[in-house]
XYZ file of C-alpha atoms in Angstrom:
683
model
C 13.169 -109.425 -150.283
C 12.820 -105.897 -151.732
C 13.743 -105.433 -155.368
C 17.030 -103.676 -156.130
C 16.552 -100.318 -157.886
C 18.861 -98.842 -160.503
C 18.881 -95.014 -160.847
C 18.011 -92.735 -162.446
C 14.521 -93.347 -161.122
C 11.569 -91.588 -159.521
C 8.934 -92.882 -157.079
C 6.071 -91.572 -155.011
C 5.762 -92.498 -151.343
C 2.419 -92.231 -149.516
C 2.715 -92.165 -145.733
C -0.555 -93.528 -144.358
C -1.962 -92.084 -141.110
C -0.708 -95.235 -139.370
C 2.797 -94.714 -140.819
C 2.797 -91.122 -139.557
C 1.530 -92.115 -136.094
C 4.187 -94.842 -135.763
C 7.017 -92.657 -137.195
C 7.692 -95.186 -139.934
C 10.467 -94.167 -142.308
C 11.289 -94.661 -145.966
C 14.919 -95.600 -146.652
C 17.068 -96.194 -149.704
C 20.228 -98.176 -148.897
C 23.495 -98.362 -150.781
C 25.503 -101.094 -149.064
C 25.822 -100.086 -145.410
C 24.991 -96.449 -146.178
C 21.526 -94.920 -146.148
C 21.477 -92.584 -149.148
C 18.008 -91.253 -148.383
C 15.928 -91.378 -145.190
C 12.471 -89.779 -144.919
C 10.188 -89.605 -141.886
C 7.334 -87.348 -140.764
C 7.734 -85.816 -137.312
C 7.379 -82.568 -135.446
C 10.037 -79.883 -135.213
C 9.624 -76.836 -132.964
C 5.889 -77.410 -132.720
C 5.063 -77.893 -136.404
C 4.970 -81.027 -138.584
C 7.811 -81.545 -141.062
C 9.089 -84.026 -143.565
C 12.577 -84.820 -142.281
C 15.091 -85.737 -145.000
C 18.540 -87.072 -144.139
C 21.239 -89.609 -145.000
C 23.712 -91.748 -143.054
C 27.086 -92.211 -144.741
C 29.976 -94.051 -143.151
C 27.989 -94.529 -139.954
C 27.377 -90.773 -139.472
C 24.084 -88.968 -139.937
C 24.223 -85.787 -141.969
C 22.419 -82.509 -141.447
C 18.637 -82.751 -141.714
C 16.605 -81.070 -144.418
C 13.250 -80.113 -142.888
C 10.318 -79.429 -145.217
C 7.317 -77.918 -143.393
C 3.917 -79.619 -143.790
C 0.469 -78.154 -143.267
C -1.625 -79.910 -140.605
C -3.697 -81.427 -143.412
C -0.625 -82.624 -145.354
C 0.871 -84.134 -142.205
C -2.070 -86.538 -141.761
C -1.056 -88.587 -144.798
C 1.554 -86.861 -146.991
C 2.551 -88.002 -150.450
C 6.189 -87.391 -151.315
C 7.963 -87.848 -154.616
C 11.671 -88.689 -154.755
C 13.897 -88.717 -157.812
C 17.497 -89.925 -158.055
C 18.869 -87.886 -160.955
C 22.226 -87.239 -162.530
C 22.402 -83.950 -160.626
C 21.445 -85.332 -157.233
C 18.287 -86.184 -155.300
C 15.036 -84.254 -155.684
C 12.279 -84.258 -153.066
C 8.789 -82.908 -153.736
C 5.812 -82.765 -151.456
C 2.799 -83.264 -153.710
C 1.618 -79.927 -155.103
C 4.829 -78.018 -154.313
C 8.100 -77.261 -156.082
C 10.888 -79.879 -155.901
C 13.749 -79.348 -153.458
C 17.322 -80.505 -154.057
C 18.868 -82.742 -151.399
C 22.658 -83.160 -151.420
C 22.928 -81.487 -154.863
C 25.934 -82.376 -156.970
C 26.172 -85.981 -155.805
C 25.626 -88.355 -158.716
C 23.229 -91.288 -158.342
C 24.494 -94.666 -157.075
C 24.455 -97.641 -159.424
C 21.944 -99.510 -157.268
C 19.690 -98.933 -154.262
C 17.820 -101.245 -151.927
C 14.513 -99.788 -150.659
C 13.545 -100.533 -147.065
C 10.311 -98.797 -146.114
C 7.897 -99.020 -143.220
C 5.006 -101.463 -143.785
C 2.419 -98.667 -144.003
C 4.233 -96.645 -146.689
C 2.913 -97.219 -150.216
C 5.190 -96.911 -153.261
C 3.833 -95.730 -156.604
C 4.815 -93.960 -159.842
C 5.937 -90.332 -159.713
C 5.274 -87.375 -161.969
C 8.686 -85.955 -161.076
C 11.052 -86.772 -163.986
C 14.094 -88.762 -162.959
C 16.277 -87.141 -165.594
C 15.563 -83.568 -164.568
C 18.193 -81.396 -162.989
C 17.718 -80.001 -159.515
C 15.316 -77.123 -159.700
C 16.978 -73.942 -158.504
C 15.488 -72.304 -155.486
C 13.198 -69.429 -156.435
C 14.999 -66.162 -155.838
C 13.020 -63.941 -153.503
C 14.198 -60.408 -152.780
C 17.927 -59.842 -153.322
C 18.905 -63.502 -153.198
C 18.680 -66.855 -151.417
C 21.029 -69.117 -149.453
C 20.663 -72.668 -150.769
C 23.224 -74.262 -148.421
C 25.647 -73.198 -145.702
C 28.067 -75.144 -143.497
C 31.194 -74.580 -141.439
C 34.456 -76.075 -142.641
C 36.040 -77.413 -139.429
C 39.638 -76.553 -138.807
C 39.760 -73.529 -141.126
C 37.744 -70.763 -139.471
C 35.609 -70.499 -142.626
C 32.075 -71.240 -143.738
C 31.020 -72.280 -147.222
C 27.764 -71.157 -148.807
C 25.832 -71.748 -152.005
C 23.945 -68.563 -152.874
C 21.844 -67.389 -155.797
C 21.265 -63.694 -156.548
C 18.405 -62.043 -158.355
C 20.986 -60.002 -160.288
C 22.888 -62.426 -162.568
C 25.251 -59.642 -163.678
C 26.268 -59.048 -160.063
C 27.005 -62.766 -159.668
C 29.461 -62.571 -162.564
C 31.036 -59.391 -161.161
C 31.595 -60.928 -157.699
C 33.614 -63.779 -159.184
C 36.174 -61.212 -160.415
C 35.809 -58.571 -157.672
C 34.770 -60.175 -154.350
C 32.818 -58.313 -151.682
C 32.555 -58.885 -147.921
C 29.598 -60.619 -146.298
C 27.963 -60.579 -142.892
C 26.340 -63.833 -141.726
C 23.486 -64.202 -139.273
C 22.764 -67.216 -137.070
C 20.896 -67.922 -133.833
C 23.354 -65.690 -131.961
C 22.567 -62.696 -134.164
C 24.462 -60.911 -136.924
C 28.215 -61.339 -137.101
C 30.802 -58.852 -138.294
C 31.507 -58.250 -141.957
C 34.259 -60.557 -143.221
C 36.101 -61.100 -146.503
C 34.477 -63.525 -148.922
C 35.527 -65.138 -152.193
C 33.281 -66.515 -154.914
C 33.262 -69.070 -157.709
C 30.572 -69.396 -160.378
C 28.499 -72.601 -160.456
C 27.121 -74.191 -163.636
C 23.554 -73.078 -164.278
C 23.899 -70.005 -162.073
C 24.631 -69.334 -158.445
C 27.837 -68.874 -156.485
C 29.977 -70.960 -154.178
C 31.194 -68.586 -151.447
C 33.878 -68.950 -148.757
C 33.634 -66.536 -145.805
C 36.031 -66.091 -142.894
C 33.683 -67.047 -140.059
C 34.467 -69.430 -137.199
C 30.835 -70.025 -136.213
C 29.313 -73.489 -136.388
C 25.589 -72.736 -135.961
C 22.986 -72.824 -138.709
C 22.942 -69.745 -140.976
C 19.619 -67.909 -140.849
C 20.502 -65.039 -143.189
C 23.284 -62.927 -144.685
C 24.151 -59.508 -146.035
C 26.282 -59.051 -149.132
C 28.192 -55.746 -149.130
C 29.306 -54.921 -152.702
C 31.195 -51.648 -153.130
C 29.106 -48.681 -154.241
C 25.769 -50.474 -153.728
C 23.337 -50.849 -150.865
C 23.647 -54.091 -148.862
C 21.876 -57.101 -150.371
C 19.816 -59.198 -147.955
C 19.890 -62.971 -148.477
C 17.519 -65.441 -146.801
C 17.272 -69.253 -146.740
C 15.395 -70.654 -149.732
C 11.697 -71.594 -149.647
C 10.848 -69.724 -146.451
C 12.976 -72.039 -144.316
C 14.126 -70.697 -140.955
C 17.700 -71.715 -141.624
C 19.806 -72.733 -144.592
C 20.350 -76.488 -145.136
C 23.695 -77.685 -143.756
C 25.152 -80.359 -146.027
C 28.248 -82.362 -145.117
C 31.429 -80.442 -146.061
C 32.321 -83.195 -148.530
C 29.488 -81.991 -150.771
C 31.334 -78.729 -151.358
C 34.226 -80.718 -152.834
C 31.825 -81.980 -155.506
C 30.443 -78.490 -156.080
C 33.903 -76.971 -156.393
C 34.937 -79.513 -159.041
C 32.623 -77.853 -161.598
C 32.955 -74.262 -160.300
C 34.904 -71.556 -162.147
C 36.755 -68.425 -161.099
C 40.081 -67.019 -159.867
C 39.264 -68.026 -156.267
C 38.947 -71.716 -157.147
C 42.556 -72.596 -156.304
C 42.313 -70.859 -152.934
C 39.088 -72.731 -152.179
C 40.771 -76.012 -153.087
C 43.553 -75.258 -150.590
C 40.915 -74.361 -148.003
C 39.095 -77.651 -148.543
C 42.380 -79.557 -148.384
C 43.161 -77.914 -145.029
C 39.704 -78.319 -143.568
C 37.999 -81.576 -142.732
C 35.589 -82.697 -145.415
C 35.127 -86.261 -144.182
C 37.676 -87.476 -146.745
C 41.275 -88.651 -146.781
C 42.935 -85.741 -148.619
C 46.555 -86.880 -148.219
C 46.652 -87.814 -151.906
C 46.249 -84.095 -152.694
C 49.646 -83.340 -151.116
C 52.751 -82.834 -153.250
C 54.737 -85.382 -151.156
C 53.957 -89.140 -151.225
C 52.422 -89.382 -147.736
C 50.103 -92.215 -146.685
C 48.632 -92.782 -143.255
C 46.189 -95.210 -141.700
C 44.693 -95.264 -138.204
C 43.713 -98.831 -137.360
C 42.630 -98.351 -133.755
C 41.226 -95.394 -131.825
C 41.031 -96.258 -128.128
C 39.005 -94.021 -125.802
C 40.326 -93.679 -122.227
C 39.563 -91.275 -119.352
C 42.936 -89.613 -120.086
C 42.272 -89.095 -123.788
C 42.520 -90.999 -127.047
C 45.207 -93.501 -127.988
C 45.729 -93.968 -131.715
C 47.493 -96.896 -133.368
C 48.342 -97.033 -137.049
C 50.980 -96.590 -139.749
C 52.619 -93.586 -141.440
C 54.408 -93.773 -144.798
C 56.570 -90.674 -145.258
C 59.611 -91.684 -147.352
C 60.775 -88.091 -147.893
C 60.402 -87.023 -144.252
C 58.059 -84.269 -145.424
C 55.658 -84.383 -142.454
C 56.505 -81.870 -139.723
C 53.399 -81.883 -137.514
C 50.352 -84.058 -136.974
C 47.454 -82.723 -134.935
C 44.176 -84.214 -133.823
C 41.368 -81.752 -134.470
C 37.721 -81.441 -133.516
C 35.910 -78.311 -134.659
C 38.261 -75.387 -134.027
C 40.233 -77.202 -131.307
C 43.554 -78.935 -131.949
C 45.892 -81.189 -129.966
C 49.471 -81.809 -131.189
C 50.534 -85.433 -131.632
C 53.753 -85.314 -133.667
C 56.181 -84.248 -132.419
C 55.343 -84.761 -128.766
C 52.900 -87.470 -127.751
C 54.038 -89.763 -130.568
C 55.873 -93.097 -130.476
C 57.342 -94.793 -133.542
C 57.092 -98.575 -133.221
C 58.785 -101.475 -134.959
C 55.570 -102.513 -136.714
C 55.379 -102.198 -140.517
C 52.303 -102.455 -142.723
C 54.047 -104.284 -145.592
C 53.854 -101.215 -147.855
C 56.561 -99.076 -146.308
C 54.426 -97.603 -143.537
C 55.973 -97.517 -140.069
C 53.829 -98.184 -137.043
C 53.032 -95.492 -134.497
C 51.183 -94.958 -131.246
C 49.988 -91.468 -130.339
C 48.082 -89.878 -127.491
C 45.743 -86.888 -127.554
C 44.493 -85.611 -124.154
C 41.015 -84.908 -125.508
C 37.699 -85.185 -123.644
C 36.134 -88.625 -123.402
C 33.001 -87.421 -125.190
C 34.279 -86.188 -128.523
C 32.322 -85.402 -131.640
C 33.627 -85.714 -135.170
C 37.432 -85.637 -135.080
C 40.197 -86.020 -137.626
C 43.940 -85.748 -138.101
C 45.565 -82.710 -139.680
C 48.904 -83.576 -141.332
C 51.190 -80.629 -142.207
C 54.272 -80.721 -144.444
C 57.421 -78.623 -144.242
C 56.240 -76.614 -147.280
C 53.050 -75.575 -145.478
C 50.688 -77.947 -147.295
C 48.254 -79.869 -145.122
C 45.838 -82.746 -145.560
C 43.221 -84.493 -143.455
C 42.527 -88.061 -142.399
C 39.253 -89.247 -140.814
C 39.414 -91.382 -137.671
C 37.703 -94.719 -137.089
C 35.044 -94.876 -134.341
C 36.587 -95.143 -130.852
C 36.744 -98.637 -129.375
C 35.477 -99.664 -125.962
C 38.070 -99.437 -123.212
C 38.597 -102.989 -121.968
C 41.445 -105.300 -121.035
C 41.662 -106.802 -124.529
C 42.145 -103.336 -126.055
C 44.822 -102.509 -123.465
C 46.696 -105.706 -124.306
C 46.375 -105.026 -128.042
C 47.887 -101.539 -127.726
C 50.841 -102.868 -125.730
C 51.367 -105.693 -128.211
C 51.389 -103.204 -131.113
C 54.088 -101.173 -129.357
C 56.526 -104.037 -129.984
C 60.088 -103.782 -128.666
C 60.534 -100.301 -127.183
C 64.174 -99.121 -127.118
C 65.517 -98.591 -123.617
C 66.333 -94.958 -124.377
C 62.701 -94.338 -125.344
C 61.038 -95.843 -122.251
C 60.542 -92.550 -120.376
C 58.972 -90.933 -123.430
C 56.938 -93.996 -124.434
C 55.228 -94.354 -121.069
C 55.560 -90.825 -119.693
C 54.212 -89.011 -122.758
C 52.163 -91.598 -124.654
C 51.099 -94.846 -122.969
C 51.347 -94.561 -119.189
C 48.574 -92.244 -118.031
C 45.862 -93.326 -120.512
C 46.433 -97.061 -119.976
C 46.484 -96.776 -116.173
C 43.315 -94.667 -116.364
C 41.744 -97.229 -118.711
C 42.474 -100.013 -116.237
C 41.151 -97.925 -113.343
C 37.964 -97.222 -115.291
C 37.601 -100.916 -116.129
C 37.847 -101.932 -112.481
C 35.400 -99.228 -111.347
C 32.493 -100.787 -113.215
C 29.871 -102.451 -110.966
C 30.371 -106.206 -110.839
C 28.285 -109.072 -109.520
C 30.125 -111.489 -107.202
C 29.068 -114.995 -106.140
C 30.329 -116.861 -103.101
C 30.022 -120.644 -102.770
C 30.855 -122.474 -99.526
C 31.938 -126.096 -99.411
C 31.784 -127.411 -95.853
C 31.545 -125.240 -92.754
C 34.604 -123.022 -92.124
C 35.448 -121.870 -88.564
C 33.295 -119.011 -87.311
C 36.327 -116.974 -86.163
C 39.294 -118.205 -88.203
C 42.865 -117.554 -87.170
C 44.068 -116.988 -90.747
C 42.458 -116.590 -94.162
C 44.317 -117.934 -97.197
C 43.365 -115.905 -100.292
C 44.282 -117.717 -103.531
C 43.441 -116.269 -107.012
C 42.793 -118.896 -109.696
C 43.401 -118.300 -113.393
C 44.035 -120.842 -116.103
C 45.415 -123.839 -114.173
C 42.384 -124.841 -112.077
C 43.972 -128.222 -111.342
C 46.259 -126.463 -108.837
C 43.314 -126.250 -106.441
C 43.222 -129.991 -105.690
C 47.002 -130.212 -105.266
C 47.034 -127.369 -102.737
C 44.030 -128.705 -100.797
C 45.703 -132.120 -100.530
C 48.789 -130.540 -98.922
C 46.769 -128.210 -96.670
C 45.123 -131.183 -94.972
C 48.471 -132.115 -93.417
C 49.129 -128.598 -92.077
C 46.752 -128.517 -89.091
C 44.543 -125.799 -90.608
C 41.307 -126.577 -88.751
C 41.306 -123.028 -87.314
C 41.968 -121.410 -90.704
C 39.874 -120.727 -93.806
C 40.724 -121.198 -97.474
C 39.291 -118.767 -100.046
C 39.835 -119.328 -103.757
C 38.975 -116.387 -106.076
C 38.193 -117.446 -109.635
C 39.774 -114.788 -111.876
C 38.665 -116.764 -114.918
C 34.822 -116.465 -114.902
C 34.172 -118.449 -118.138
C 35.434 -121.522 -116.248
C 32.906 -121.110 -113.436
C 31.257 -124.522 -113.901
C 34.598 -126.350 -113.937
C 35.826 -124.495 -110.852
C 32.631 -125.281 -108.911
C 32.977 -128.956 -109.783
C 36.646 -129.047 -108.748
C 35.927 -127.253 -105.465
C 33.194 -129.746 -104.588
C 35.501 -132.619 -105.508
C 38.336 -131.209 -103.354
C 36.055 -130.932 -100.337
C 34.629 -134.423 -100.855
C 38.146 -135.933 -101.118
C 40.009 -134.020 -98.416
C 37.281 -132.834 -96.027
C 38.844 -129.379 -95.545
C 36.222 -126.591 -95.900
C 36.797 -123.949 -98.578
C 35.002 -121.049 -100.223
C 34.984 -120.117 -103.904
C 34.450 -116.439 -104.802
C 33.378 -115.931 -108.427
C 33.360 -112.357 -109.858
C 31.526 -111.668 -113.108
C 34.712 -110.507 -114.859
C 38.441 -111.209 -114.706
C 40.268 -108.498 -112.785
C 43.923 -109.500 -112.444
C 46.028 -110.695 -109.513
C 45.842 -107.576 -107.315
C 42.088 -106.893 -107.629
C 41.278 -110.623 -107.279
C 43.407 -110.814 -104.116
C 41.701 -107.710 -102.715
C 38.296 -109.213 -103.463
C 39.247 -112.316 -101.500
C 40.539 -110.106 -98.666
C 37.125 -108.404 -98.423
C 35.553 -111.846 -97.955
C 38.151 -112.910 -95.361
C 37.290 -113.251 -91.662
C 40.650 -114.303 -90.210
C 42.884 -112.183 -87.986
C 45.682 -112.775 -90.503
C 45.385 -112.608 -94.303
C 47.805 -114.700 -96.355
C 47.939 -113.888 -100.071
C 49.052 -117.061 -101.855
C 49.599 -118.026 -105.489
C 47.772 -121.109 -106.733
C 51.105 -122.622 -107.827
C 52.794 -122.364 -104.397
C 52.894 -125.622 -102.397
C 53.975 -125.967 -98.730
C 56.975 -128.175 -97.988
C 56.312 -128.520 -94.275
C 53.355 -128.609 -91.933
C 54.232 -125.525 -89.856
C 54.661 -122.906 -92.584
C 51.386 -121.135 -91.781
C 52.028 -121.197 -88.007
C 55.395 -119.545 -88.611
C 53.912 -116.771 -90.786
C 51.081 -116.090 -88.346
C 53.583 -115.882 -85.508
C 55.779 -113.466 -87.450
C 53.034 -110.902 -88.138
C 51.942 -111.028 -84.493
C 54.968 -108.813 -83.772
C 53.527 -105.215 -83.813
C 56.551 -103.793 -85.662
C 56.055 -106.227 -88.564
C 53.897 -105.113 -91.462
C 54.258 -108.212 -93.642
C 56.014 -111.567 -93.580
C 57.059 -113.773 -96.476
C 58.046 -117.422 -96.861
C 61.075 -118.848 -98.622
C 60.076 -120.038 -102.110
C 62.006 -122.711 -103.993
C 61.955 -123.995 -107.539
C 61.046 -127.691 -107.962
C 64.776 -128.499 -108.262
C 65.420 -127.026 -104.814
C 67.109 -123.821 -106.006
C 66.060 -120.470 -104.552
C 63.260 -118.518 -106.194
C 62.488 -115.982 -103.442
C 64.270 -115.058 -100.257
C 63.252 -111.413 -100.184
C 63.409 -108.709 -102.863
C 65.446 -105.584 -103.365
C 64.833 -102.831 -105.906
C 67.684 -102.500 -108.411
C 68.190 -100.303 -111.512
C 67.110 -102.025 -114.713
C 66.084 -100.975 -118.252
C 65.861 -97.222 -118.652
C 67.387 -96.737 -115.196
C 64.043 -97.742 -113.663
C 63.898 -99.746 -110.446
C 62.878 -103.391 -110.807
C 62.381 -106.006 -108.058
C 65.296 -108.432 -107.982
C 65.578 -111.708 -106.065
C 69.135 -112.038 -104.669
C 70.427 -115.584 -105.079
C 67.648 -116.585 -107.456
C 68.408 -119.921 -109.114
C 71.235 -120.735 -106.676
C 71.451 -123.140 -103.762
C 69.555 -121.515 -100.861
C 71.697 -120.238 -97.991
C 71.172 -121.585 -94.449
C 67.883 -120.430 -92.970
C 68.063 -117.532 -90.530
C 67.157 -118.471 -86.970
C 64.554 -115.726 -86.593
C 62.968 -112.972 -88.637
C 65.151 -111.445 -91.353
C 64.443 -107.897 -92.521
C 64.311 -107.293 -96.285
C 63.423 -104.361 -98.537
C 60.437 -106.002 -100.234
C 58.447 -109.239 -100.373
C 56.758 -111.123 -103.209
C 52.986 -111.384 -103.320
C 53.225 -115.092 -104.120
C 53.164 -115.832 -100.371
C 52.585 -112.762 -98.213
C 51.089 -112.613 -94.721
C 49.685 -109.486 -93.043
C 47.490 -108.850 -90.040
C 44.030 -108.208 -91.485
C 43.953 -104.797 -89.796
C 47.161 -103.863 -91.630
C 45.920 -105.266 -94.950
C 42.686 -103.282 -94.674
C 44.503 -100.128 -93.550
C 46.594 -100.141 -96.713
C 43.779 -101.418 -98.958
C 45.641 -104.556 -99.956
C 47.385 -104.347 -103.306
C 47.213 -101.144 -105.357
C 44.969 -101.952 -108.313
C 46.636 -99.504 -110.696
C 49.107 -102.313 -111.484
C 47.618 -104.261 -114.396
C 47.213 -108.067 -114.266
C 50.092 -108.901 -111.902
C 53.448 -107.124 -111.557
C 54.920 -104.658 -109.039
C 51.867 -104.532 -106.746
C 53.834 -106.467 -104.122
C 56.820 -104.105 -104.413
C 54.430 -101.160 -104.117
C 52.770 -102.580 -100.982
C 56.228 -103.166 -99.490
C 57.157 -99.536 -100.237
C 53.985 -98.280 -98.554
C 54.654 -100.413 -95.468
C 58.207 -99.065 -95.336
C 56.945 -95.500 -95.656
C 54.726 -96.159 -92.612
C 57.668 -97.529 -90.626
C 56.569 -101.181 -90.697
C 59.056 -104.021 -91.182
C 59.021 -106.497 -94.067
C 60.491 -109.761 -92.860
C 61.424 -113.166 -94.263
C 60.598 -116.346 -92.354
C 63.169 -118.682 -93.886
C 61.886 -121.703 -91.975
C 58.526 -121.432 -93.764
C 59.227 -123.055 -97.117
C 57.079 -123.592 -100.230
C 57.775 -124.733 -103.774
C 56.709 -122.094 -106.304
C 56.272 -123.001 -109.963
C 56.310 -119.245 -110.862
C 53.591 -118.071 -113.264
C 52.183 -121.545 -113.905
C 48.957 -120.466 -112.236
C 48.402 -117.846 -114.962
C 48.232 -120.388 -117.794
C 48.020 -119.167 -121.358
C 47.074 -115.585 -120.521
C 50.683 -114.909 -119.587
C 51.916 -116.042 -122.990
C 50.132 -113.299 -124.921
C 52.076 -110.787 -126.980
C 52.908 -107.591 -125.176
C 53.619 -109.275 -121.804
C 56.956 -107.465 -121.395
C 55.356 -104.132 -122.268
C 52.726 -104.854 -119.624
C 55.562 -105.329 -117.127
C 57.062 -102.045 -118.346
C 53.729 -100.274 -117.851
C 53.659 -101.444 -114.235
C 57.343 -100.552 -113.844
C 56.542 -97.018 -115.045
C 53.703 -96.762 -112.524
C 55.988 -97.904 -109.687
C 58.906 -95.657 -110.631
C 56.618 -92.692 -111.257
C 55.615 -92.978 -107.591
C 58.668 -94.244 -105.754
C 61.881 -93.461 -107.586
C 63.586 -90.586 -105.809
């Protein structure tokens, strides 16, 4: 176990030829951060000592110190953690400041490659950062853009100390140069730094590395500034370092620079700098193909916040007002929950929130790393939404949740997936009908159904169970084998690598089906007669019929399903209703009875029709509204949806879903599917 170090301290590091060849690195850790990382590697065809850090999971800008071919074979580097920052010195050269202005940590844990030797250093640990030697008119010690402000910040040092003092009181414009060439002259402001040098803020929206600059003081020829120590470009520290620099700077422009830093993103939470007591926390950042979804809390007791924007570089996307939903969640400290959507690209670099008050003040808040887009994240977002007021449903799903969550689900289902198929017994080569039964949670339903099927004369039919609960694969295989051994009726078990939900699982079973008729059936639906399947098959043989459904009863004999009709519900949206549900069933119709829609719990279609329409639409998540949607598509094509009242089953309703259906956010999941349906079909 390496020994913990306590700065200030200085060490020498010798990179052996083997360490160089294997790109071994020297690292000094502070908790989860890497305060100093050194490695020897090539850059643009020449060897360099690469110096960097990784704070909060993000790598900073590299400092590249050129090496001669001889030095690169086995360089010796001295490092010193001083009160003024970190010093780096290649043996025989002047020390270079890295992240100047940052005080030393209390402790460091060294973690170096095995072929890097540590020894004493001549570099004093208590020394201050050596200023860059001033060549010509002046040098640029550091330069970086300040995202969100249209400005760049520079640390410069002039050969003329008197001019430095004059610029603090009477600023002059500057012209910056980067890889794209020289820019236009722009206003600049200056503050004096302790020990000499200037902190400069220039109106420049560029983000590339600064390779030079011209200072244009009145009544004098232009002054030409170059990066220090013959570097091709000025070091680009993280913007947060300028906050530290500005704390000790002096000059009339200091207040304006403080406002600039408060407005721009420095990697810090600057809300405490605001005059109003505003607190904000983003707990979840969910990446979807339709943008980012943010979940968190906002504490704004005075109502001072007017706008909240998500920013990345010079781009901005408004969140509040607009794509913002207040929720009923509270953080226990007065913060109210929110969900917000930003239609930003999937691949997004460093981003943050910009919070603006009515008085014009603004602060910044960093975002957590985006989470993977999976079903658990989708459920979590819907659970966090809590009870959504009926009047807010259109806004909640139309402006915030609907498109990104549907796109997330679509993206989830598009991933390649391995599928197993296991046969138990020998099914008919050309089956009349294929029963497709998704299994989730209650696997014991399989044996109960198979026992009843044996009395239904199904020798010409095939039974396909689809396990939508892959972690229970071993149990399902054992139960399937047991069911075949006990009842002698062949069956197949289709096992996907991931749970997909009712619609996708049913469609997967349909793709494995060989029968002329496909019957989608819930695992908790049990036939009450022996001719139910014959009746459904006969019904869909009529060319005008697109789908046929059976009468479903509760265990007490009351009606659960006798056809559906779409009726206005919460928010004025259409929801599928079951007329007569819970009542004594009416007398069975003698023939086929036309209805508006049919449940997917027991739904028969000719396989040609099922394949023509692609089965259930998979945009409906888990299991809601896909049957109403399929009914609407059949109606649009002029095909009938009919009830066969004489075909009767008992339906336990949702028992087949087990515990998954009891999770928080289940009603909001139904509302998401209701939004999808109404977005398409409500006229």
